[in-house]
Amino acid sequence: MLAEVSRREDRHERTRAELAEQTRVGEALVRGLVRAQLALALRLSLVVLIGLGGLPWLFAIAPAVGRVTVLGVKLPWLLLGVASFPFLIGVGWAYVRLAERNEQDFTDLVQRPER
Amino acid sequence: MENGLVIPAIVAVTLLTVGIGFWGLRLARTTSDFLVASRAVSPTWNAAAIGGEYLSAASFLGVAGLILKYGVDVLWYPVGFAAGYLALLLFVAAPLRRSGAFTLPDFCELRLGSRRLRILATAFVIFIGWLYLVPQLQGAGLTLATVTGSAYPVGAVLVAVVVTANVALGGMRAITFVQAFQYWLKLTALAVPAIFLALQWQADARPAVTPPDGPTFRTAISVVVEHPATLTFPDGEVRGVRAGETVVFQAGDPVPEVAGVTIDAADWLLPSTAGADDRGLFATYSLILATFLGTMGLPHVLVRFYTNPDGAAARRTTLVVLALVGVFYLLPTIYGVLGRIYTPQLLVTGQTDAVVVLLPEAALGHGTTGRLLAALVAAGAFAAFLSTSSGLLTSVAGVISTDVLGRGSVRGFRLATVIAGVVPAILALNVSGLDVSQVVGLAFAVAASSFCPLLVLGIWWRGLTDLGAAAGVLVGGGAAIAAVLVTVVGPPLHGWPATLVAQPAAWTVPLAFAVTVLVSAASRRRVPADVGATMLRLHAPDTLRL
């Protein structure tokens, strides 16, 4: 049992050393993680770019959308003054969850016992 | 309209700020405690502190004033101010914390190992910090003059002295507690009166915000004209007024249109449309770019991330900040909209920044409730000046003490604080004609065009070189600074040149990114040899503890 633990520790140490010493394996692992995190950040930026960034353009080309009244308030006021904030928080929440999952995947990969 | 409660409220906020500062001082024992708050600050405290520091005079007073004047198009200011934290969360928060950089110059040296780039970044941090401090001090001077009738320099000097002394004596630990307290004070100071205002609007049988015949005065009022203007009355009468002239309106009188200030109800209520004004759309997108990408480049925002224990905590803190700031930005819109009904005289005088401070008494009358709420709002406004200037001063002083004076000691930090505080105070006393919200917007544009490309490319792109980063900061940031100088001291412009200079981000940010990438690609041999190790440090999960 003790031997088992120490062997796992050894493997763990070796992978960490590979990362720290910039071996080709370690380098590839880090590149993969950076690419995954960047892709995630860019995808969520695209969501905001379309969801919020598209609004001025939409109001400009389709003025009728801007005149729609919901609950006695003009739609642009509701979208910008109220709805945009929960939307931003929601995107942020999704990012934190997904970014932590990417990191967990990376940690699992590094500490995977059967290597 | 003298309100005897306003001065005690402002004094109480100031004393509380100083008091909590000294309480924090007792807790700060070592130099390390003093400068980075030992990283023992909990995420909730830290998030409230970041929010408290961020919500400045522009957020507390300026946004409502802009909405009163311009309507739906300027709702992009609060949206952008909040969205800036999302951009920070997505691209910067966790890696920046893991880098161990305390300031932007630190990041430059850690990532690219260049002393010269560090000096350039230091110069930009100080410039942006001062550009942002001047309007805070001005806002304090103007607010105190509005609510108490004091001379303009009194408020500006008062805030400068309190903040400088507090930062110099309390350091960052104290500031964290002060800032967290300021966030909740600011939120309360806008939220509580907003509830009363909404109830009053209900009790008044919900007067229309944009009545078909244009806004009218609800009570008789005499308006003192500050600048010469041309008033156009709905019956077609055009009248020129001189500075100092008093115009009297009776209850029910329509509000005249003021050339260059008022815009008609449809423009106020509905977004700009295509065809009529492409420049409006350009300005909107430029504003979105500046606010979304500028937040990450503001020196007082970044310095806070060092107080998180690790990258994951930095991410969670940023998310909480986004939520806190988002809740706050629901409120200024209420003031701007109800200001159309209860304080239409501000549309005539053009002093729309005063709407938040004047609205409670205008709507609820001069009874006890109205006066108490007016005092609360004034206290909140003062909290806004104190907190943002404290944060800016802490970061500018930090940079001056380590990079200009070259000392890391507590005494060096105190000396640097005094230097960092005196310069904007002198500037604020000498330039009183600048528009608060516009200067703050320009600070965002400079930050977005200089530090945003440096941070984003530095964190995510291995190919960045010191030459590329320096060229990007100089060209992009330099172009934005040139636009600021032309706006502030240059000749008046018209048409496209005016739009390109007043809202420069839409061309300076892409320019900065392009120059950084092209020059880096051309100087590929200068990519630091340890870039692999740096990337590992920035992105490896905290749990691996590499």
JSON list of N, CA and C in Angstrom, two decimals, chain A residues 16 19 22 27 30-31 33-34 37-38 41 45 48 52-53 56-57 59-60 63 66 76-77 80-81 84-85 88-89 92-93 95 100 103 106-107 111, chain B residues 72 76 78-79 83 86 89-91 98 268-271 273-274 281 285 315-316 319 322-323 329-330 337 460 462 532-533 536 539 541 544-546:
[
{"chain": "A", "resi": 16, "resn": "ARG", "atom": "N", "xyz": [5.09, 16.75, -13.28]},
{"chain": "A", "resi": 16, "resn": "ARG", "atom": "CA", "xyz": [5.32, 18.14, -12.88]},
{"chain": "A", "resi": 16, "resn": "ARG", "atom": "C", "xyz": [6.68, 18.61, -13.34]},
{"chain": "A", "resi": 19, "resn": "LEU", "atom": "N", "xyz": [6.60, 19.38, -16.98]},
{"chain": "A", "resi": 19, "resn": "LEU", "atom": "CA", "xyz": [6.01, 20.70, -17.23]},
{"chain": "A", "resi": 19, "resn": "LEU", "atom": "C", "xyz": [7.01, 21.79, -16.90]},
{"chain": "A", "resi": 22, "resn": "GLN", "atom": "N", "xyz": [9.99, 22.20, -19.21]},
{"chain": "A", "resi": 22, "resn": "GLN", "atom": "CA", "xyz": [9.72, 22.54, -20.60]},
{"chain": "A", "resi": 22, "resn": "GLN", "atom": "C", "xyz": [10.15, 21.44, -21.57]},
{"chain": "A", "resi": 27, "resn": "GLU", "atom": "N", "xyz": [5.48, 21.08, -22.83]},
{"chain": "A", "resi": 27, "resn": "GLU", "atom": "CA", "xyz": [5.18, 22.23, -23.68]},
{"chain": "A", "resi": 27, "resn": "GLU", "atom": "C", "xyz": [3.86, 22.02, -24.42]},
{"chain": "A", "resi": 30, "resn": "VAL", "atom": "N", "xyz": [0.85, 22.40, -22.08]},
{"chain": "A", "resi": 30, "resn": "VAL", "atom": "CA", "xyz": [0.52, 23.78, -21.75]},
{"chain": "A", "resi": 30, "resn": "VAL", "atom": "C", "xyz": [-0.09, 24.50, -22.95]},
{"chain": "A", "resi": 31, "resn": "ARG", "atom": "N", "xyz": [0.48, 24.25, -24.15]},
{"chain": "A", "resi": 31, "resn": "ARG", "atom": "CA", "xyz": [-0.10, 24.87, -25.35]},
{"chain": "A", "resi": 31, "resn": "ARG", "atom": "C", "xyz": [-1.57, 24.48, -25.50]},
{"chain": "A", "resi": 33, "resn": "LEU", "atom": "N", "xyz": [-3.68, 23.64, -23.14]},
{"chain": "A", "resi": 33, "resn": "LEU", "atom": "CA", "xyz": [-4.50, 24.33, -22.13]},
{"chain": "A", "resi": 33, "resn": "LEU", "atom": "C", "xyz": [-4.73, 25.78, -22.53]},
{"chain": "A", "resi": 34, "resn": "VAL", "atom": "N", "xyz": [-3.65, 26.47, -22.93]},
{"chain": "A", "resi": 34, "resn": "VAL", "atom": "CA", "xyz": [-3.78, 27.88, -23.31]},
{"chain": "A", "resi": 34, "resn": "VAL", "atom": "C", "xyz": [-4.76, 28.02, -24.47]},
{"chain": "A", "resi": 37, "resn": "GLN", "atom": "N", "xyz": [-8.36, 27.53, -23.20]},
{"chain": "A", "resi": 37, "resn": "GLN", "atom": "CA", "xyz": [-8.87, 28.67, -22.44]},
{"chain": "A", "resi": 37, "resn": "GLN", "atom": "C", "xyz": [-9.12, 29.87, -23.34]},
{"chain": "A", "resi": 38, "resn": "LEU", "atom": "N", "xyz": [-8.22, 30.08, -24.32]},
{"chain": "A", "resi": 38, "resn": "LEU", "atom": "CA", "xyz": [-8.40, 31.22, -25.23]},
{"chain": "A", "resi": 38, "resn": "LEU", "atom": "C", "xyz": [-9.64, 31.01, -26.10]},
{"chain": "A", "resi": 41, "resn": "ALA", "atom": "N", "xyz": [-12.66, 31.82, -24.02]},
{"chain": "A", "resi": 41, "resn": "ALA", "atom": "CA", "xyz": [-12.83, 33.27, -23.84]},
{"chain": "A", "resi": 41, "resn": "ALA", "atom": "C", "xyz": [-13.34, 33.92, -25.13]},
{"chain": "A", "resi": 45, "resn": "SER", "atom": "N", "xyz": [-16.83, 35.83, -25.81]},
{"chain": "A", "resi": 45, "resn": "SER", "atom": "CA", "xyz": [-16.81, 37.21, -26.32]},
{"chain": "A", "resi": 45, "resn": "SER", "atom": "C", "xyz": [-17.72, 37.34, -27.52]},
{"chain": "A", "resi": 48, "resn": "VAL", "atom": "N", "xyz": [-21.22, 37.81, -26.48]},
{"chain": "A", "resi": 48, "resn": "VAL", "atom": "CA", "xyz": [-21.50, 39.19, -26.06]},
{"chain": "A", "resi": 48, "resn": "VAL", "atom": "C", "xyz": [-21.50, 40.12, -27.29]},
{"chain": "A", "resi": 52, "resn": "LEU", "atom": "N", "xyz": [-24.95, 41.84, -27.40]},
{"chain": "A", "resi": 52, "resn": "LEU", "atom": "CA", "xyz": [-25.01, 43.26, -27.05]},
{"chain": "A", "resi": 52, "resn": "LEU", "atom": "C", "xyz": [-24.53, 44.14, -28.20]},
{"chain": "A", "resi": 53, "resn": "GLY", "atom": "N", "xyz": [-23.38, 43.75, -28.80]},
{"chain": "A", "resi": 53, "resn": "GLY", "atom": "CA", "xyz": [-22.79, 44.57, -29.85]},
{"chain": "A", "resi": 53, "resn": "GLY", "atom": "C", "xyz": [-23.69, 44.69, -31.07]},
{"chain": "A", "resi": 56, "resn": "PRO", "atom": "N", "xyz": [-26.93, 48.17, -31.33]},
{"chain": "A", "resi": 56, "resn": "PRO", "atom": "CA", "xyz": [-26.95, 49.48, -32.02]},
{"chain": "A", "resi": 56, "resn": "PRO", "atom": "C", "xyz": [-27.23, 49.32, -33.51]},
{"chain": "A", "resi": 57, "resn": "TRP", "atom": "N", "xyz": [-26.61, 48.27, -34.09]},
{"chain": "A", "resi": 57, "resn": "TRP", "atom": "CA", "xyz": [-26.78, 48.01, -35.52]},
{"chain": "A", "resi": 57, "resn": "TRP", "atom": "C", "xyz": [-28.23, 47.62, -35.82]},
{"chain": "A", "resi": 59, "resn": "PHE", "atom": "N", "xyz": [-30.95, 48.36, -34.03]},
{"chain": "A", "resi": 59, "resn": "PHE", "atom": "CA", "xyz": [-31.82, 49.54, -33.88]},
{"chain": "A", "resi": 59, "resn": "PHE", "atom": "C", "xyz": [-31.65, 50.48, -35.07]},
{"chain": "A", "resi": 60, "resn": "ALA", "atom": "N", "xyz": [-30.42, 50.51, -35.63]},
{"chain": "A", "resi": 60, "resn": "ALA", "atom": "CA", "xyz": [-30.15, 51.43, -36.73]},
{"chain": "A", "resi": 60, "resn": "ALA", "atom": "C", "xyz": [-30.81, 50.97, -38.02]},
{"chain": "A", "resi": 63, "resn": "PRO", "atom": "N", "xyz": [-35.51, 50.41, -37.31]},
{"chain": "A", "resi": 63, "resn": "PRO", "atom": "CA", "xyz": [-35.99, 51.32, -36.27]},
{"chain": "A", "resi": 63, "resn": "PRO", "atom": "C", "xyz": [-37.29, 50.84, -35.61]},
{"chain": "A", "resi": 66, "resn": "GLY", "atom": "N", "xyz": [-36.92, 49.33, -32.24]},
{"chain": "A", "resi": 66, "resn": "GLY", "atom": "CA", "xyz": [-36.72, 50.27, -31.15]},
{"chain": "A", "resi": 66, "resn": "GLY", "atom": "C", "xyz": [-38.02, 50.87, -30.63]},
{"chain": "A", "resi": 76, "resn": "PRO", "atom": "N", "xyz": [-35.66, 49.23, -26.24]},
{"chain": "A", "resi": 76, "resn": "PRO", "atom": "CA", "xyz": [-34.23, 49.51, -26.04]},
{"chain": "A", "resi": 76, "resn": "PRO", "atom": "C", "xyz": [-33.89, 49.86, -24.60]},
{"chain": "A", "resi": 77, "resn": "TRP", "atom": "N", "xyz": [-34.78, 50.59, -23.91]},
{"chain": "A", "resi": 77, "resn": "TRP", "atom": "CA", "xyz": [-34.53, 50.94, -22.51]},
{"chain": "A", "resi": 77, "resn": "TRP", "atom": "C", "xyz": [-34.47, 49.69, -21.65]},
{"chain": "A", "resi": 80, "resn": "LEU", "atom": "N", "xyz": [-31.14, 47.59, -22.67]},
{"chain": "A", "resi": 80, "resn": "LEU", "atom": "CA", "xyz": [-29.88, 48.17, -22.22]},
{"chain": "A", "resi": 80, "resn": "LEU", "atom": "C", "xyz": [-29.88, 48.47, -20.73]},
{"chain": "A", "resi": 81, "resn": "GLY", "atom": "N", "xyz": [-30.98, 49.05, -20.24]},
{"chain": "A", "resi": 81, "resn": "GLY", "atom": "CA", "xyz": [-30.98, 49.52, -18.86]},
{"chain": "A", "resi": 81, "resn": "GLY", "atom": "C", "xyz": [-31.15, 48.41, -17.84]},
{"chain": "A", "resi": 84, "resn": "SER", "atom": "N", "xyz": [-29.31, 43.87, -19.90]},
{"chain": "A", "resi": 84, "resn": "SER", "atom": "CA", "xyz": [-27.90, 43.66, -20.24]},
{"chain": "A", "resi": 84, "resn": "SER", "atom": "C", "xyz": [-27.08, 43.20, -19.04]},
{"chain": "A", "resi": 85, "resn": "PHE", "atom": "N", "xyz": [-27.44, 43.64, -17.82]},
{"chain": "A", "resi": 85, "resn": "PHE", "atom": "CA", "xyz": [-26.61, 43.32, -16.66]},
{"chain": "A", "resi": 85, "resn": "PHE", "atom": "C", "xyz": [-26.70, 41.84, -16.28]},
{"chain": "A", "resi": 88, "resn": "LEU", "atom": "N", "xyz": [-24.71, 39.89, -18.84]},
{"chain": "A", "resi": 88, "resn": "LEU", "atom": "CA", "xyz": [-23.25, 39.92, -18.63]},
{"chain": "A", "resi": 88, "resn": "LEU", "atom": "C", "xyz": [-22.84, 39.00, -17.48]},
{"chain": "A", "resi": 89, "resn": "ILE", "atom": "N", "xyz": [-23.63, 39.05, -16.39]},
{"chain": "A", "resi": 89, "resn": "ILE", "atom": "CA", "xyz": [-23.30, 38.22, -15.23]},
{"chain": "A", "resi": 89, "resn": "ILE", "atom": "C", "xyz": [-23.42, 36.73, -15.60]},
{"chain": "A", "resi": 92, "resn": "GLY", "atom": "N", "xyz": [-20.44, 35.68, -17.55]},
{"chain": "A", "resi": 92, "resn": "GLY", "atom": "CA", "xyz": [-19.31, 35.58, -16.62]},
{"chain": "A", "resi": 92, "resn": "GLY", "atom": "C", "xyz": [-19.37, 34.30, -15.81]},
{"chain": "A", "resi": 93, "resn": "TRP", "atom": "N", "xyz": [-20.56, 33.97, -15.34]},
{"chain": "A", "resi": 93, "resn": "TRP", "atom": "CA", "xyz": [-20.74, 32.75, -14.54]},
{"chain": "A", "resi": 93, "resn": "TRP", "atom": "C", "xyz": [-20.40, 31.52, -15.37]},
{"chain": "A", "resi": 95, "resn": "TYR", "atom": "N", "xyz": [-18.43, 31.41, -17.89]},
{"chain": "A", "resi": 95, "resn": "TYR", "atom": "CA", "xyz": [-16.99, 31.38, -18.13]},
{"chain": "A", "resi": 95, "resn": "TYR", "atom": "C", "xyz": [-16.25, 30.77, -16.94]},
{"chain": "A", "resi": 100, "resn": "GLU", "atom": "N", "xyz": [-12.88, 26.63, -15.17]},
{"chain": "A", "resi": 100, "resn": "GLU", "atom": "CA", "xyz": [-12.44, 25.73, -14.10]},
{"chain": "A", "resi": 100, "resn": "GLU", "atom": "C", "xyz": [-12.50, 24.28, -14.57]},
{"chain": "A", "resi": 103, "resn": "GLU", "atom": "N", "xyz": [-9.42, 23.57, -16.53]},
{"chain": "A", "resi": 103, "resn": "GLU", "atom": "CA", "xyz": [-8.27, 23.39, -15.66]},
{"chain": "A", "resi": 103, "resn": "GLU", "atom": "C", "xyz": [-8.31, 22.03, -14.98]},
{"chain": "A", "resi": 106, "resn": "PHE", "atom": "N", "xyz": [-7.11, 19.50, -17.38]},
{"chain": "A", "resi": 106, "resn": "PHE", "atom": "CA", "xyz": [-5.66, 19.57, -17.49]},
{"chain": "A", "resi": 106, "resn": "PHE", "atom": "C", "xyz": [-5.00, 18.88, -16.30]},
{"chain": "A", "resi": 107, "resn": "THR", "atom": "N", "xyz": [-5.52, 19.16, -15.10]},
{"chain": "A", "resi": 107, "resn": "THR", "atom": "CA", "xyz": [-4.96, 18.55, -13.89]},
{"chain": "A", "resi": 107, "resn": "THR", "atom": "C", "xyz": [-5.10, 17.03, -13.96]},
{"chain": "A", "resi": 111, "resn": "GLN", "atom": "N", "xyz": [-2.09, 14.37, -13.86]},
{"chain": "A", "resi": 111, "resn": "GLN", "atom": "CA", "xyz": [-1.94, 13.47, -12.72]},
{"chain": "A", "resi": 111, "resn": "GLN", "atom": "C", "xyz": [-2.47, 12.07, -13.00]},
{"chain": "B", "resi": 72, "resn": "VAL", "atom": "N", "xyz": [-31.62, 57.36, -24.42]},
{"chain": "B", "resi": 72, "resn": "VAL", "atom": "CA", "xyz": [-31.31, 55.93, -24.51]},
{"chain": "B", "resi": 72, "resn": "VAL", "atom": "C", "xyz": [-29.91, 55.65, -25.04]},
{"chain": "B", "resi": 76, "resn": "TRP", "atom": "N", "xyz": [-25.29, 53.09, -23.01]},
{"chain": "B", "resi": 76, "resn": "TRP", "atom": "CA", "xyz": [-24.08, 52.30, -23.27]},
{"chain": "B", "resi": 76, "resn": "TRP", "atom": "C", "xyz": [-22.97, 52.60, -22.27]},
{"chain": "B", "resi": 78, "resn": "PRO", "atom": "N", "xyz": [-23.24, 52.94, -18.75]},
{"chain": "B", "resi": 78, "resn": "PRO", "atom": "CA", "xyz": [-23.27, 51.95, -17.66]},
{"chain": "B", "resi": 78, "resn": "PRO", "atom": "C", "xyz": [-23.07, 50.51, -18.15]},
{"chain": "B", "resi": 79, "resn": "VAL", "atom": "N", "xyz": [-23.63, 50.16, -19.31]},
{"chain": "B", "resi": 79, "resn": "VAL", "atom": "CA", "xyz": [-23.45, 48.80, -19.82]},
{"chain": "B", "resi": 79, "resn": "VAL", "atom": "C", "xyz": [-21.95, 48.53, -20.05]},
{"chain": "B", "resi": 83, "resn": "ALA", "atom": "N", "xyz": [-19.52, 45.87, -18.44]},
{"chain": "B", "resi": 83, "resn": "ALA", "atom": "CA", "xyz": [-18.97, 44.85, -19.34]},
{"chain": "B", "resi": 83, "resn": "ALA", "atom": "C", "xyz": [-17.45, 44.83, -19.31]},
{"chain": "B", "resi": 86, "resn": "LEU", "atom": "N", "xyz": [-16.32, 42.02, -17.48]},
{"chain": "B", "resi": 86, "resn": "LEU", "atom": "CA", "xyz": [-16.43, 40.73, -18.15]},
{"chain": "B", "resi": 86, "resn": "LEU", "atom": "C", "xyz": [-15.19, 40.50, -19.02]},
{"chain": "B", "resi": 89, "resn": "LEU", "atom": "N", "xyz": [-12.45, 39.57, -16.83]},
{"chain": "B", "resi": 89, "resn": "LEU", "atom": "CA", "xyz": [-12.61, 38.19, -16.36]},
{"chain": "B", "resi": 89, "resn": "LEU", "atom": "C", "xyz": [-12.18, 37.20, -17.43]},
{"chain": "B", "resi": 90, "resn": "LEU", "atom": "N", "xyz": [-12.63, 37.42, -18.68]},
{"chain": "B", "resi": 90, "resn": "LEU", "atom": "CA", "xyz": [-12.38, 36.45, -19.75]},
{"chain": "B", "resi": 90, "resn": "LEU", "atom": "C", "xyz": [-10.90, 36.39, -20.12]},
{"chain": "B", "resi": 91, "resn": "PHE", "atom": "N", "xyz": [-10.23, 37.55, -20.17]},
{"chain": "B", "resi": 91, "resn": "PHE", "atom": "CA", "xyz": [-8.90, 37.55, -20.77]},
{"chain": "B", "resi": 91, "resn": "PHE", "atom": "C", "xyz": [-7.75, 37.79, -19.80]},
{"chain": "B", "resi": 98, "resn": "ARG", "atom": "N", "xyz": [-1.79, 35.03, -11.37]},
{"chain": "B", "resi": 98, "resn": "ARG", "atom": "CA", "xyz": [-0.75, 33.99, -11.27]},
{"chain": "B", "resi": 98, "resn": "ARG", "atom": "C", "xyz": [0.62, 34.53, -11.65]},
{"chain": "B", "resi": 268, "resn": "TRP", "atom": "N", "xyz": [-34.59, 61.39, -27.69]},
{"chain": "B", "resi": 268, "resn": "TRP", "atom": "CA", "xyz": [-34.25, 61.00, -26.33]},
{"chain": "B", "resi": 268, "resn": "TRP", "atom": "C", "xyz": [-34.73, 59.57, -26.06]},
{"chain": "B", "resi": 269, "resn": "LEU", "atom": "N", "xyz": [-35.93, 59.28, -26.57]},
{"chain": "B", "resi": 269, "resn": "LEU", "atom": "CA", "xyz": [-36.60, 58.02, -26.25]},
{"chain": "B", "resi": 269, "resn": "LEU", "atom": "C", "xyz": [-36.10, 56.87, -27.10]},
{"chain": "B", "resi": 270, "resn": "LEU", "atom": "N", "xyz": [-35.71, 57.15, -28.35]},
{"chain": "B", "resi": 270, "resn": "LEU", "atom": "CA", "xyz": [-35.40, 56.07, -29.30]},
{"chain": "B", "resi": 270, "resn": "LEU", "atom": "C", "xyz": [-33.93, 56.10, -29.69]},
{"chain": "B", "resi": 271, "resn": "PRO", "atom": "N", "xyz": [-33.34, 54.92, -29.99]},
{"chain": "B", "resi": 271, "resn": "PRO", "atom": "CA", "xyz": [-31.93, 54.87, -30.39]},
{"chain": "B", "resi": 271, "resn": "PRO", "atom": "C", "xyz": [-31.69, 55.57, -31.72]},
{"chain": "B", "resi": 273, "resn": "THR", "atom": "N", "xyz": [-30.85, 56.13, -35.49]},
{"chain": "B", "resi": 273, "resn": "THR", "atom": "CA", "xyz": [-31.18, 55.28, -36.63]},
{"chain": "B", "resi": 273, "resn": "THR", "atom": "C", "xyz": [-30.18, 55.49, -37.75]},
{"chain": "B", "resi": 274, "resn": "ALA", "atom": "N", "xyz": [-30.14, 54.55, -38.67]},
{"chain": "B", "resi": 274, "resn": "ALA", "atom": "CA", "xyz": [-29.18, 54.62, -39.76]},
{"chain": "B", "resi": 274, "resn": "ALA", "atom": "C", "xyz": [-29.55, 55.72, -40.74]},
{"chain": "B", "resi": 281, "resn": "LEU", "atom": "N", "xyz": [-23.67, 56.29, -34.89]},
{"chain": "B", "resi": 281, "resn": "LEU", "atom": "CA", "xyz": [-23.41, 54.86, -34.76]},
{"chain": "B", "resi": 281, "resn": "LEU", "atom": "C", "xyz": [-21.92, 54.61, -34.50]},
{"chain": "B", "resi": 285, "resn": "TYR", "atom": "N", "xyz": [-20.28, 52.74, -31.18]},
{"chain": "B", "resi": 285, "resn": "TYR", "atom": "CA", "xyz": [-19.37, 51.59, -31.18]},
{"chain": "B", "resi": 285, "resn": "TYR", "atom": "C", "xyz": [-18.01, 51.95, -30.58]},
{"chain": "B", "resi": 315, "resn": "ARG", "atom": "N", "xyz": [-10.61, 34.97, -10.38]},
{"chain": "B", "resi": 315, "resn": "ARG", "atom": "CA", "xyz": [-11.73, 34.82, -11.30]},
{"chain": "B", "resi": 315, "resn": "ARG", "atom": "C", "xyz": [-13.06, 34.97, -10.57]},
{"chain": "B", "resi": 316, "resn": "ARG", "atom": "N", "xyz": [-13.15, 34.28, -9.42]},
{"chain": "B", "resi": 316, "resn": "ARG", "atom": "CA", "xyz": [-14.41, 34.35, -8.67]},
{"chain": "B", "resi": 316, "resn": "ARG", "atom": "C", "xyz": [-14.66, 35.77, -8.15]},
{"chain": "B", "resi": 319, "resn": "LEU", "atom": "N", "xyz": [-16.06, 37.89, -10.89]},
{"chain": "B", "resi": 319, "resn": "LEU", "atom": "CA", "xyz": [-17.48, 37.61, -11.16]},
{"chain": "B", "resi": 319, "resn": "LEU", "atom": "C", "xyz": [-18.37, 38.33, -10.14]},
{"chain": "B", "resi": 322, "resn": "LEU", "atom": "N", "xyz": [-18.52, 41.95, -11.00]},
{"chain": "B", "resi": 322, "resn": "LEU", "atom": "CA", "xyz": [-19.43, 42.17, -12.12]},
{"chain": "B", "resi": 322, "resn": "LEU", "atom": "C", "xyz": [-20.87, 42.24, -11.63]},
{"chain": "B", "resi": 323, "resn": "ALA", "atom": "N", "xyz": [-21.23, 41.34, -10.71]},
{"chain": "B", "resi": 323, "resn": "ALA", "atom": "CA", "xyz": [-22.59, 41.34, -10.17]},
{"chain": "B", "resi": 323, "resn": "ALA", "atom": "C", "xyz": [-22.87, 42.60, -9.35]},
{"chain": "B", "resi": 329, "resn": "TYR", "atom": "N", "xyz": [-25.57, 49.73, -11.41]},
{"chain": "B", "resi": 329, "resn": "TYR", "atom": "CA", "xyz": [-25.88, 50.47, -12.64]},
{"chain": "B", "resi": 329, "resn": "TYR", "atom": "C", "xyz": [-27.35, 50.39, -13.05]},
{"chain": "B", "resi": 330, "resn": "LEU", "atom": "N", "xyz": [-28.18, 49.63, -12.32]},
{"chain": "B", "resi": 330, "resn": "LEU", "atom": "CA", "xyz": [-29.62, 49.68, -12.60]},
{"chain": "B", "resi": 330, "resn": "LEU", "atom": "C", "xyz": [-30.19, 51.01, -12.15]},
{"chain": "B", "resi": 337, "resn": "VAL", "atom": "N", "xyz": [-34.25, 59.35, -15.80]},
{"chain": "B", "resi": 337, "resn": "VAL", "atom": "CA", "xyz": [-35.61, 59.37, -16.36]},
{"chain": "B", "resi": 337, "resn": "VAL", "atom": "C", "xyz": [-36.53, 60.28, -15.53]},
{"chain": "B", "resi": 460, "resn": "TRP", "atom": "N", "xyz": [-1.81, 35.82, -23.90]},
{"chain": "B", "resi": 460, "resn": "TRP", "atom": "CA", "xyz": [-2.27, 34.73, -24.77]},
{"chain": "B", "resi": 460, "resn": "TRP", "atom": "C", "xyz": [-1.39, 34.43, -25.96]},
{"chain": "B", "resi": 462, "resn": "ARG", "atom": "N", "xyz": [2.43, 33.86, -27.54]},
{"chain": "B", "resi": 462, "resn": "ARG", "atom": "CA", "xyz": [3.85, 33.67, -27.26]},
{"chain": "B", "resi": 462, "resn": "ARG", "atom": "C", "xyz": [4.73, 34.59, -28.07]},
{"chain": "B", "resi": 532, "resn": "GLY", "atom": "N", "xyz": [8.07, 29.94, -22.61]},
{"chain": "B", "resi": 532, "resn": "GLY", "atom": "CA", "xyz": [7.36, 28.70, -22.26]},
{"chain": "B", "resi": 532, "resn": "GLY", "atom": "C", "xyz": [7.10, 28.62, -20.76]},
{"chain": "B", "resi": 533, "resn": "ALA", "atom": "N", "xyz": [8.13, 28.94, -19.98]},
{"chain": "B", "resi": 533, "resn": "ALA", "atom": "CA", "xyz": [7.99, 28.90, -18.52]},
{"chain": "B", "resi": 533, "resn": "ALA", "atom": "C", "xyz": [6.98, 29.94, -18.05]},
{"chain": "B", "resi": 536, "resn": "LEU", "atom": "N", "xyz": [3.48, 28.75, -18.75]},
{"chain": "B", "resi": 536, "resn": "LEU", "atom": "CA", "xyz": [3.10, 27.72, -17.79]},
{"chain": "B", "resi": 536, "resn": "LEU", "atom": "C", "xyz": [2.66, 28.36, -16.49]},
{"chain": "B", "resi": 539, "resn": "HIS", "atom": "N", "xyz": [-0.83, 30.11, -16.87]},
{"chain": "B", "resi": 539, "resn": "HIS", "atom": "CA", "xyz": [-2.04, 29.35, -17.19]},
{"chain": "B", "resi": 539, "resn": "HIS", "atom": "C", "xyz": [-2.21, 28.04, -16.44]},
{"chain": "B", "resi": 541, "resn": "PRO", "atom": "N", "xyz": [-3.11, 25.40, -13.73]},
{"chain": "B", "resi": 541, "resn": "PRO", "atom": "CA", "xyz": [-4.05, 25.51, -12.61]},
{"chain": "B", "resi": 541, "resn": "PRO", "atom": "C", "xyz": [-3.33, 25.66, -11.28]},
{"chain": "B", "resi": 544, "resn": "LEU", "atom": "N", "xyz": [-1.97, 22.62, -9.12]},
{"chain": "B", "resi": 544, "resn": "LEU", "atom": "CA", "xyz": [-0.75, 21.87, -9.42]},
{"chain": "B", "resi": 544, "resn": "LEU", "atom": "C", "xyz": [0.44, 22.44, -8.67]},
{"chain": "B", "resi": 545, "resn": "ARG", "atom": "N", "xyz": [0.36, 23.68, -8.27]},
{"chain": "B", "resi": 545, "resn": "ARG", "atom": "CA", "xyz": [1.44, 24.38, -7.53]},
{"chain": "B", "resi": 545, "resn": "ARG", "atom": "C", "xyz": [2.80, 24.10, -8.14]},
{"chain": "B", "resi": 546, "resn": "LEU", "atom": "N", "xyz": [2.96, 24.53, -9.37]},
{"chain": "B", "resi": 546, "resn": "LEU", "atom": "CA", "xyz": [4.23, 24.27, -10.06]},
{"chain": "B", "resi": 546, "resn": "LEU", "atom": "C", "xyz": [5.29, 25.29, -9.64]}
]
